[in-house]
Coordinates of C-alpha atoms and ligand atoms in Angstrom, one line a residue:
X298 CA 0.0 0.0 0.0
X299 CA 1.2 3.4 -1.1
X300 CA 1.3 6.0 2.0
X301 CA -0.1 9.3 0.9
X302 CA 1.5 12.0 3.4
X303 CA -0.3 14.7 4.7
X304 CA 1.4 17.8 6.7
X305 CA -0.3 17.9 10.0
X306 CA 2.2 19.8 12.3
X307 CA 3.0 23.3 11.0
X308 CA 5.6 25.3 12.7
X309 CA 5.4 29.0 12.3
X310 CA 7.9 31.3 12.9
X311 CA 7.3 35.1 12.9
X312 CA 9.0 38.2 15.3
X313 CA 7.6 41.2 13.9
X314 CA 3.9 43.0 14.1
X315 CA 3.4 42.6 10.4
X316 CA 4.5 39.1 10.3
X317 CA 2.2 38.3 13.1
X318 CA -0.9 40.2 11.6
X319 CA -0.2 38.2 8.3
X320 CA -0.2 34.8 10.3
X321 CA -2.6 34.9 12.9
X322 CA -5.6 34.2 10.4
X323 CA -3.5 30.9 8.9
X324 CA -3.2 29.8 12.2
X325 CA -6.4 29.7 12.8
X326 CA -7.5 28.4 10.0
X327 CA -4.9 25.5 10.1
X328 CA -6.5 24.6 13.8
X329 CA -9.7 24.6 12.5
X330 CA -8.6 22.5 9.5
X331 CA -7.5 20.1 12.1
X332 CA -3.6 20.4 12.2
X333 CA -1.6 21.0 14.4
X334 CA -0.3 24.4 14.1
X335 CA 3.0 25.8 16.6
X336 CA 3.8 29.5 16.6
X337 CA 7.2 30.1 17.3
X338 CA 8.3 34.1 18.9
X339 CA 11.9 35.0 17.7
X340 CA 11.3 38.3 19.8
X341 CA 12.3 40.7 17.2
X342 CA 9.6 43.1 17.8
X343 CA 8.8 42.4 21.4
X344 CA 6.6 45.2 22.7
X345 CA 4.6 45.7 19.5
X346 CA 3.6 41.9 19.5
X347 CA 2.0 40.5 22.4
X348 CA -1.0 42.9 22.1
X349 CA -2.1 40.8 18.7
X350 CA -1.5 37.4 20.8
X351 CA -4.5 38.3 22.9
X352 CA -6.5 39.8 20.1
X353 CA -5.9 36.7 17.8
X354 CA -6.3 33.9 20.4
X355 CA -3.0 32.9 18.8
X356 CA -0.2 32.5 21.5
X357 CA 3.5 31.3 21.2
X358 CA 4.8 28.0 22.0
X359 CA 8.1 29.0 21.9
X360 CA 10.0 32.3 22.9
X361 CA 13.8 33.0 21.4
X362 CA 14.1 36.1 22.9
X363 CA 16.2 36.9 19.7
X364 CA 16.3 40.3 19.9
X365 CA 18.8 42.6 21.8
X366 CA 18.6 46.3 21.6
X367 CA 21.2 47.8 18.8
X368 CA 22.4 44.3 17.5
X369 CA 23.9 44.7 14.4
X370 CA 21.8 42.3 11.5
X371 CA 24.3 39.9 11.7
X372 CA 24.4 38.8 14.8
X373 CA 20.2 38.8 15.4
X374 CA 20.2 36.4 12.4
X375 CA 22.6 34.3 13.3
X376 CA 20.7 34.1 16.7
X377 CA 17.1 33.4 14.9
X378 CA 19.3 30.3 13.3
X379 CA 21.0 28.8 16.4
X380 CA 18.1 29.5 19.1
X381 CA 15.7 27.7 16.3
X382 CA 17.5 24.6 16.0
X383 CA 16.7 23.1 18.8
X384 CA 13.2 23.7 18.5
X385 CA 13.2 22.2 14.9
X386 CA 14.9 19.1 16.9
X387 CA 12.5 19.0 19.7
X388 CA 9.0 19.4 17.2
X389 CA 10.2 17.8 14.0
X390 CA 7.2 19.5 12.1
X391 CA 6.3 18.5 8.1
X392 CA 6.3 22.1 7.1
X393 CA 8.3 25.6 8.6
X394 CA 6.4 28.6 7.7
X395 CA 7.6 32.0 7.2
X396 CA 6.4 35.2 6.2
X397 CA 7.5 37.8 4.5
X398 CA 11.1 39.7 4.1
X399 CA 12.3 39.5 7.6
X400 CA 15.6 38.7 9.2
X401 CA 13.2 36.3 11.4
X402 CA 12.1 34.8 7.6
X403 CA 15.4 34.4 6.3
X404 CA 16.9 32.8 9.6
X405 CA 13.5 30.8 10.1
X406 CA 14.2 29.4 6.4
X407 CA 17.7 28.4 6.6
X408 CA 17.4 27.1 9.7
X409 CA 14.6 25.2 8.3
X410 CA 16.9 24.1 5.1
X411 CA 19.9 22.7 7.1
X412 CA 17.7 20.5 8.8
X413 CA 16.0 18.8 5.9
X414 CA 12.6 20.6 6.4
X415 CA 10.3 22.2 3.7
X416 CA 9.7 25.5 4.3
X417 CA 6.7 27.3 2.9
X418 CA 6.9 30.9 2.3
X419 CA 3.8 33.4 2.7
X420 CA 3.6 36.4 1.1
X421 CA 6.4 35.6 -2.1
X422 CA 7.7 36.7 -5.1
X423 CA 7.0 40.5 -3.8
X424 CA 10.3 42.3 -5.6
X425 CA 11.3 45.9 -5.9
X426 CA 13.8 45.6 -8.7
X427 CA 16.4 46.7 -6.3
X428 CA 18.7 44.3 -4.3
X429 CA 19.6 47.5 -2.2
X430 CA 16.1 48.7 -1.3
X431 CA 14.1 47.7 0.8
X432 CA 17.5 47.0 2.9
X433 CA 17.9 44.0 3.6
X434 CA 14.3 43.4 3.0
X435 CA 14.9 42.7 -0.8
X436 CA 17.2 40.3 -0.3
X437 CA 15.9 38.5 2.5
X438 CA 12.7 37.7 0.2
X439 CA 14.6 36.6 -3.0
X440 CA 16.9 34.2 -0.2
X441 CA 13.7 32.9 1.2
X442 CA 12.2 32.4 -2.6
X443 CA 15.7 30.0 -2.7
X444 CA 14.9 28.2 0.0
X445 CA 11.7 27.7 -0.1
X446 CA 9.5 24.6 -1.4
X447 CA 5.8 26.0 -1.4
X448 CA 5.2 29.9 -2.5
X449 CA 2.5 31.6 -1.6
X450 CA 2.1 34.3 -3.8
X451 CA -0.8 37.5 -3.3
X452 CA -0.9 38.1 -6.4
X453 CA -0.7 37.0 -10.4
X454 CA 2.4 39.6 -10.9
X455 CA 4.1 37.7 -7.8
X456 CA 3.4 34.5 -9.4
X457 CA 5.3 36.0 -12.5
X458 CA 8.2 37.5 -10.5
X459 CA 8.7 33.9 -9.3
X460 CA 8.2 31.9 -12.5
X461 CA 11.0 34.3 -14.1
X462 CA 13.4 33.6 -11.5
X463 CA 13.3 30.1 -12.4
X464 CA 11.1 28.7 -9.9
X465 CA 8.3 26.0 -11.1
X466 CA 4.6 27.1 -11.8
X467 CA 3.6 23.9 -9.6
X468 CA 5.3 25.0 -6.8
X469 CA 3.6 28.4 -6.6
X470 CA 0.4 29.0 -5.3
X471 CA -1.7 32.5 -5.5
X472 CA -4.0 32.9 -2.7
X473 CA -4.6 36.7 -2.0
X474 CA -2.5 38.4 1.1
X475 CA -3.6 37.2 4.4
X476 CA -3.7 40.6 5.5
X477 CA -7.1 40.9 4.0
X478 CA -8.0 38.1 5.6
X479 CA -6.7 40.0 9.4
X480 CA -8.5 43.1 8.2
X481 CA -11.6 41.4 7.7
X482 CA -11.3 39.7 10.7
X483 CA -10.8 42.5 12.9
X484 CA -13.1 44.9 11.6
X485 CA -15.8 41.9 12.4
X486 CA -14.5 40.5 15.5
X487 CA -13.8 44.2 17.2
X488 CA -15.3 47.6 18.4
X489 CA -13.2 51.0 18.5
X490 CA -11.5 50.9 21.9
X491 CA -11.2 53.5 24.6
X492 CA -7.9 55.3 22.3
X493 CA -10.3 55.8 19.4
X494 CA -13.1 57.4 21.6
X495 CA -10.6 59.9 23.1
X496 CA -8.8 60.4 19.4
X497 CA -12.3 61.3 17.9
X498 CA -13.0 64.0 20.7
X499 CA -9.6 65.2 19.7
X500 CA -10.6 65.2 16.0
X501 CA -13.0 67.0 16.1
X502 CA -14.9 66.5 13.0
X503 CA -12.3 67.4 11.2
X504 CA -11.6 64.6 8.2
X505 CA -8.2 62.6 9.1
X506 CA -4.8 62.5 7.2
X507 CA -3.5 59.1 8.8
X508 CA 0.1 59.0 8.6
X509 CA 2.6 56.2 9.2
X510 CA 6.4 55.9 8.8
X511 CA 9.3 53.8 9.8
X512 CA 11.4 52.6 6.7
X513 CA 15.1 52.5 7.3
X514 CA 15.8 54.0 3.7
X515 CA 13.5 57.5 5.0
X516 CA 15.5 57.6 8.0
X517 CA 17.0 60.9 8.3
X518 CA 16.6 63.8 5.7
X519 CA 13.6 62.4 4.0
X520 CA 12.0 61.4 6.6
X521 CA 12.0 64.8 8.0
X522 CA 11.4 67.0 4.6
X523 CA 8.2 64.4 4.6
X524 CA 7.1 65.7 7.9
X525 CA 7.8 68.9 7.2
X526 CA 5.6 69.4 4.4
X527 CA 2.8 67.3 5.9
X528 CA 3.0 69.6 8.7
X529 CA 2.6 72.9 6.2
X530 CA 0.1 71.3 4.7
X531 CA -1.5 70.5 7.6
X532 CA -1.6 74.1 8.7
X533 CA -3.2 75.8 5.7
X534 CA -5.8 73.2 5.4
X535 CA -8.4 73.9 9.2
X536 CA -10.7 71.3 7.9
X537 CA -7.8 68.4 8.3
X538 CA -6.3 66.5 10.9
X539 CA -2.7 64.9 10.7
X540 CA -2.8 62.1 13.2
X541 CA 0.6 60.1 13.6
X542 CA 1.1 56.9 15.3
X543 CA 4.7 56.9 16.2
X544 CA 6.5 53.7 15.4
X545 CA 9.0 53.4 18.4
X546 CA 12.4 53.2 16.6
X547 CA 14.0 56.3 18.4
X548 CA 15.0 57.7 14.6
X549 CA 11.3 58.1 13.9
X550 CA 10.4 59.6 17.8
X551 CA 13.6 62.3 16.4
X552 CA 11.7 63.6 13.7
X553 CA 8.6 63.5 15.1
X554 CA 9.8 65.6 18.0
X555 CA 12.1 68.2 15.8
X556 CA 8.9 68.7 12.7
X557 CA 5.9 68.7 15.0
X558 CA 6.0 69.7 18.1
X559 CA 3.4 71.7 19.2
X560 CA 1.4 71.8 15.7
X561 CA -2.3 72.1 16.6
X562 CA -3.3 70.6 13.4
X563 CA -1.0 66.9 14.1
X564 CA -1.9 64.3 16.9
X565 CA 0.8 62.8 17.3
X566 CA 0.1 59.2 19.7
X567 CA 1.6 55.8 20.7
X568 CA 1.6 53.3 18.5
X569 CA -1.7 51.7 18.1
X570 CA -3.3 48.5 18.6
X571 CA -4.3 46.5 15.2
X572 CA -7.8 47.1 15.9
X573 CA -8.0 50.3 16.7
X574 CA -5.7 51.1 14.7
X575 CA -7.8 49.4 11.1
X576 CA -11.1 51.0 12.8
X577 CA -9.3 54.4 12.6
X578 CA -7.8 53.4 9.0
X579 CA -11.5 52.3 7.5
X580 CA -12.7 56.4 8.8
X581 CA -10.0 58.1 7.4
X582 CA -10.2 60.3 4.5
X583 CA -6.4 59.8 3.3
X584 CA -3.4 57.5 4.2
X585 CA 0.0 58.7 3.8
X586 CA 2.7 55.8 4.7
X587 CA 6.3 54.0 3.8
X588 CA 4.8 50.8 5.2
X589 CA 3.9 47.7 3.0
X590 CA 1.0 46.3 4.9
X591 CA -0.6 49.2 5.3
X592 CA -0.8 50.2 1.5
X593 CA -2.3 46.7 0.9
X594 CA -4.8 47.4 4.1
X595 CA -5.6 50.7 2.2
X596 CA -6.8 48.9 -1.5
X597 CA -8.6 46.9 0.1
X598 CA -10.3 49.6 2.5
X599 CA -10.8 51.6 -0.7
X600 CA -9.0 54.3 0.7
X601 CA -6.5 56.7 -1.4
X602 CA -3.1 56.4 -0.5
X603 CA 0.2 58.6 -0.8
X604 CA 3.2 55.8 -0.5
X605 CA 6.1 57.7 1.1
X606 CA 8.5 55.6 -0.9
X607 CA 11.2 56.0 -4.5
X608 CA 10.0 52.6 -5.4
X609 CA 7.0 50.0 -4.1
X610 CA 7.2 46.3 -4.4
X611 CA 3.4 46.4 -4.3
X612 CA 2.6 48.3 -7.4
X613 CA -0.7 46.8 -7.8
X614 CA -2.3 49.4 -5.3
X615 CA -1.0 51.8 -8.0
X616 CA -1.9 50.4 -11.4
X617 CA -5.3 50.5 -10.1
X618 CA -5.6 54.2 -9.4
X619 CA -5.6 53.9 -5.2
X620 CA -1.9 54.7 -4.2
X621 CA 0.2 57.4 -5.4
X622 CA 4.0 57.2 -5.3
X623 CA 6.1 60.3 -4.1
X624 CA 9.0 58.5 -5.6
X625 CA 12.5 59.8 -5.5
X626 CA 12.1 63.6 -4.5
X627 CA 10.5 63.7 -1.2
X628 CA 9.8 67.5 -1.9
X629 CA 7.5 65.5 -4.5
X630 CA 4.8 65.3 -1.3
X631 CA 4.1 68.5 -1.1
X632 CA 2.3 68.5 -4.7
X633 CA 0.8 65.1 -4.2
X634 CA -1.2 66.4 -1.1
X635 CA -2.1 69.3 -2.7
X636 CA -3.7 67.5 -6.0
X637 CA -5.8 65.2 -3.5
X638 CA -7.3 68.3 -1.9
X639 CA -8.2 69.3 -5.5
X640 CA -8.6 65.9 -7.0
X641 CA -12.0 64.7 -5.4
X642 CA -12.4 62.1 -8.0
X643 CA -9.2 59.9 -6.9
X644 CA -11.7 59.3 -3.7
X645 CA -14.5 58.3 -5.6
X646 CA -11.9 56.1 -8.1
X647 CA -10.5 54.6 -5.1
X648 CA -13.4 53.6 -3.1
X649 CA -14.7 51.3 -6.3
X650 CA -11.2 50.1 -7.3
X651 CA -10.8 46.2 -7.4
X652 CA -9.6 44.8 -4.5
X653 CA -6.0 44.0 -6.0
X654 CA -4.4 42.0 -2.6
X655 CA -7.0 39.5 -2.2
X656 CA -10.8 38.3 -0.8
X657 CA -9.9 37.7 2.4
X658 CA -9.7 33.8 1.7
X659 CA -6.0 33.4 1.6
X660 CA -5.4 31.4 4.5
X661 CA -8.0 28.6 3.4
X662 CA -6.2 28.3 0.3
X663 CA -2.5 28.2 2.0
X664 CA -3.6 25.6 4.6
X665 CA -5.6 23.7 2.4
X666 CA -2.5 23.3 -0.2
X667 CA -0.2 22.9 3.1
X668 CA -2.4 19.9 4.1
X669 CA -2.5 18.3 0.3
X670 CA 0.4 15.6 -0.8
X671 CA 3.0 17.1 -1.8
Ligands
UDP86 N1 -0.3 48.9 12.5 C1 -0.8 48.9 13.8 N2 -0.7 49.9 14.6 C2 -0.1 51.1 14.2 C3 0.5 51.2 12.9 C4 0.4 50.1 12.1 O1 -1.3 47.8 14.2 O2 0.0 52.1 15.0 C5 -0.4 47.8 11.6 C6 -0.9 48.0 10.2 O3 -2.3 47.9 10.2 C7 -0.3 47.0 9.3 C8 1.0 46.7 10.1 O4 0.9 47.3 11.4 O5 -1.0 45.8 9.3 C9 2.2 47.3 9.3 O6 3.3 47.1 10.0 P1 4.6 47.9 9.7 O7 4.2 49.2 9.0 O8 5.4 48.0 10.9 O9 5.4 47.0 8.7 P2 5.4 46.8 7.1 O10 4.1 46.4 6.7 O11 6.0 48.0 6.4 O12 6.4 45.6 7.0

C-alpha cells in the first residue's frame, strides 16, 4: 500500500507586528482545518507583538528572545538560526512557515533548510527591482524564494516575478494576502476601543490625514522634509487633521519631536493596537505611509493612498488608481497632497477600485494546499 502523506504539524515562525498580523488568520485556520499548528516568537519586535497574541487567540509555544537592543543584522540572524534549532529538533514539524522579508524569515528558512525541512513561504515573489532597497528586505525575500518549497504568492504579478526567477509554476500557489483576511477579521470581530473614543473628541470633525512611517531608507533627511511638508500642509488646510502613530524606533520619535512639536493641526500618539488602529484606517479620509501592509490594508479599504517611498514592491495598489508614489524627490509630497485636496475624483476612483491583494480567503487556500500531498 502506497502512503499518501499529509502535513499535520505546521511550525510557524514570525518576530515582527506585520508578520504576526499576516499569520494569525492561517493559524487559525490550520487549527480549524484540524492540524496541528505551533507559533514560534523569535522576539524581534517584542513590545509591539504581544497585544495581537490576545487579540488573535493565537499564542506562542516558543520564545527565542532573539532580539537585543542595537544588535547589528548579523548577529540577530545568526541568533534566529542557532536558538531555532533546537526547536526544529525537539517538534520535527512536516512544514516551517515564514512570512515575508524579515531577518526572522530568512533565519527561520535556513534554519529550516539545514535541517531537511520544507519551508513554505507566505507572502512571495514580492520584488522591488532593487537588491539594495528595501534593505535587507529585498534580499531576505529573493533568499527565502531559494529556500523555499511551497510559495504563496498574493498576487498573479508575484506569481510572475517567481516563475522568471526560475522557480516551477507547480510549486507556486496564488492565494490573496492574508492581510485581508486579518483586516476582515478584525473589523468583524472588534469595536473601537477607549484610544479611538478619546482620538475622535480630539478630531474634532475634522476629516483625518493618517500617517505612518518607519522605513530604514527614510531615515533621516527624508524622513523629515516628509514631515515637514505634511506639517505645512497641515496648517493651511483647518478642515484636516494629521494624526501620527509613532513607530518606536527612536530615529522616527527624532523627527517626530524636531517637525511637530506643538502643531495644533497633528496628533501625534503611541503606536496603536491593530484594531483600533484598522477601525481608525477604515474612517479616514487619506493615508499617507512607507509601510507595506498598510498600502495593501488601504486597497482593500478603498482608501487613497500617498506611499512615502522611491520605489513599491506592491505596485498593484497603483496600477489601479488607489496609491500614489512620491518617488524619489520627497519634496514631491508637497504637490501630491495638494492634488488630493483638488482631486476629489481619486476618492471616488479609489473607493470602487478592485480589490487587488485578495478576498480575504487566503489562509483557506494556503492551509488547504499545506495539508494536500505534496
Ligand atoms: N499597524 C498597527 N498599529 C499602528 C500602525 C500600524 O497595528 O500604530 C499595523 C498596520 O495595520 C499593518 C502593520 O501594522 O497591518 C504594518 O506594519 P509595519 O508598518 O510595521 O510594517 P510593514 O508592513 O511595512 O512591513
Amino acid at each position: 500500500m502506497i502512503e499518501t502523506f499529509t502535513a499535520k504539524r505546521l511550525l510557524f515562525v514570525l518576530g515582527t507586528r506585520p508578520e504576526m498580523i499576516k499569520v494569525a488568520p492561517l493559524i487559525r485556520e490550520a487549527r480549524r482545518q484540524g492540524a496541528e499548528a505551533i507559533l514560534v516568537n523569535s522576539g524581534q519586535h517584542a513590545d509591539l507583538l504581544t497585544p495581537l497574541f490576545d487579540l488573535f487567540d493565537v499564542h506562542p509555544a516558543h520564545d527565542l528572545e532573539a532580539m537585543v537592543a542595537g544588535q547589528p543584522l548579523n548577529r540577530l540572524l545568526s541568533r534566529v538560526i542557532d536558538r531555532l534549532d533546537p526547536v526544529l529538533e525537539q517538534v520535527q514539524p512536516d512544514y516551517v512557515l515564514v512570512q515575508g522579508d524579515t531577518a526572522t524569515a530568512l533565519g527561520g528558512a535556513q534554519a529550516a533548510f539545514h535541517r531537511k525541512i520544507p519551508v513554505g513561504h507566505i507572502e512571495a515573489g514580492l520584488r522591488s527591482g532593487n537588491p539594495l532597497s528595501p534593505f535587507p528586505e529585498e534580499m531576505n525575500r529573493r533568499l527565502v524564494s531559494q529556500i523555499a518549497t511551497l510559495h504563496f504568492a498574493a498576487t498573479e504579478r508575484n506569481r510572475a516575478a517567481l516563475l522568471a526567477e526560475g522557480i516551477a509554476d507547480s510549486q507556486i500557489s496564488v492565494t490573496g494576502n492574508s492581510v485581508v483576511d486579518a483586516l476582515h477579521y478584525t473589523l468583524a470581530n472588534t469595536r473601537p476601543g477607549e484610544v479611538i473614543e478619546k482620538l475622535r473628541e480630539q478630531i474634532a470633525g475634522r476629516q483625518v490625514v493618517l500617517l505612518t512611517t518607519h522605513r530604514r531608507e527614510n531615515f533621516g533627511d527624508t524622513m523629515r522634509t516628509h514631515l515637514r511638508l505634511l506639517r505645512r500642509f497641515a496648517e493651511a488646510h483647518p478642515e484636516l487633521c494629521v494624526v501620527f502613530p509613532v513607530h518606536p524606533n527612536p530615529a522616527v520619535k527624532e523627527a517626530a519631536e524636531l517637525e511637530l512639536g506643538g502643531c495644533d493641526q497633528i496628533i501625534i500618539t503611541t503606536p496603536m493596537g491593530y484594531a483600533d488602529f484598522v477601525h481608525l484606517l477604515s474612517d479616514s479620509w487619506l493615508i499617507v505611509s512607507d509601510s507595506g501592509g498598510i498600502q495593501e490594508e488601504a486597497a482593500s479599504l478603498g482608501k487613497p493612498i500617498l506611499v512615502l517611498r522611491e520605489n513599491t514592491e506592491r505596485p498593484e495598489g497603483v496600477d489601479v488608481g488607489v496609491a500614489r508614489l512620491v518617488g524619489e524627490r520627497a519634496s514631491d509630497l508637497e504637490s501630491l497632497l495638494n492634488e488630493a485636496v483638488a482631486d476629489t475624483a481619486w476618492f471616488d476612483h479609489a473607493a470602487k477600485a478592485e480589490k487587488v491583494f485578495g478576498d480575504g480567503q487566503a489562509s483557506q487556500r494556503i492551509i488547504s494546499r499545506l495539508l494536500l500531498p505534496p
